[in-house]
Structure formats: structure tokens, C-alpha cells
């Protein structure tokens, strides 16, 4: 994903600068050809980094971030991400 897309995305206008910086780093290291599984691993690593920095994302923020990251994916890849995210939600219960 192009990091500039994050800055211009209206969904992310109210996110804190610390969180936005973390997302920018994720976007810069994110390949457009990244599979949903690779995206999940990147998100997991970013989450661990955020926790170490004392940054916590709300459920709504996490869902919004995934939606933003999915924008450049094909419909098939988006369905895979949705399935993967649903599986992760179920595992947390």
C-alpha cells in the first residue's frame, strides 16, 4: 500500500499521530503482492511493536485498518482476509 493513501484516507483522519506513524511504517514495509497470510503476519508484528511502545488499538481501529489494507486487494484476497479475521476473532473468545 502506498503510505500516502493512509494520510489521505478519511477513515484515518482522527487516529493519533503515534498510531498513524506505526501504520505508515507498516504500509511502507507492505508489498502490494502480499498474500492475506503475509498481511496477517505483518499485522501481528505491528501489533507486537505497538504493545511494546504502549500503543493500543481499539477493535474499531483494528477493523478500520484491515479495511484500509484490503482496498488494493482482489475480491478473492479480500474474502480470504475476511475469513482469516473471523477465525482470529473466534480464537480470542
XYZ file of C-alpha atoms in Angstrom:
93
model
C 0.000 0.000 0.000
C 1.133 3.477 -0.775
C 1.754 5.287 2.546
C 0.263 8.469 1.056
C -3.050 6.597 0.790
C -3.085 6.377 4.577
C -2.572 10.090 5.006
C -5.366 10.877 2.553
C -7.821 8.266 3.824
C -10.737 9.968 5.588
C -11.239 6.918 7.805
C -7.881 7.603 9.437
C -8.247 11.340 9.983
C -8.953 11.036 13.713
C -6.274 8.493 14.587
C -3.459 9.585 16.892
C -0.094 10.598 15.361
C 1.648 7.680 17.126
C -0.759 5.177 15.652
C -0.573 6.791 12.234
C 3.241 6.620 12.312
C 3.048 2.913 13.115
C 0.615 2.401 10.229
C 2.847 4.376 7.878
C 5.741 2.085 8.766
C 3.537 -0.951 8.157
C 2.416 0.426 4.782
C 5.989 1.169 3.705
C 7.028 -2.389 4.515
C 3.898 -3.888 2.962
C 4.224 -5.327 -0.540
C 1.277 -4.962 -2.954
C 1.710 -8.645 -3.767
C 1.441 -9.631 -0.105
C -0.878 -12.576 0.484
C -3.552 -12.426 3.170
C -1.404 -14.725 5.314
C 1.605 -12.422 4.923
C -0.612 -9.440 5.723
C -1.784 -11.192 8.899
C 1.836 -11.815 9.911
C 2.690 -8.164 9.244
C -0.270 -7.050 11.343
C 0.753 -9.405 14.142
C 4.285 -7.987 14.123
C 2.957 -4.432 14.056
C 0.664 -5.255 16.977
C 3.593 -6.588 18.993
C 5.601 -3.444 18.193
C 2.671 -1.263 19.235
C 2.305 -3.119 22.532
C 5.996 -2.642 23.289
C 5.525 1.090 22.667
C 2.417 1.211 24.852
C 0.110 1.830 21.881
C -3.239 0.055 21.922
C -5.689 -0.060 19.049
C -9.406 -0.381 19.734
C -11.453 -3.074 17.990
C -12.942 -0.425 15.710
C -9.484 0.904 14.823
C -8.215 -2.601 14.038
C -11.203 -3.296 11.796
C -10.755 0.046 10.056
C -7.042 -0.644 9.475
C -7.769 -4.042 7.944
C -10.386 -2.457 5.668
C -7.868 0.151 4.532
C -5.235 -2.521 3.874
C -7.731 -4.610 1.891
C -8.523 -1.792 -0.531
C -5.811 -2.761 -3.014
C -6.597 -6.482 -2.905
C -8.623 -8.507 -5.357
C -12.103 -9.606 -4.234
C -10.785 -13.149 -3.707
C -7.965 -11.917 -1.477
C -10.400 -9.711 0.442
C -12.599 -12.755 1.147
C -9.552 -14.645 2.419
C -8.681 -11.767 4.740
C -12.265 -11.619 5.997
C -12.194 -15.346 6.714
C -8.845 -15.072 8.452
C -10.044 -12.152 10.585
C -13.182 -14.068 11.553
C -11.045 -17.037 12.569
C -8.862 -14.761 14.719
C -11.935 -13.283 16.409
C -13.236 -16.757 17.171
C -9.881 -17.806 18.637
C -9.924 -14.859 21.066
C -13.240 -15.972 22.554
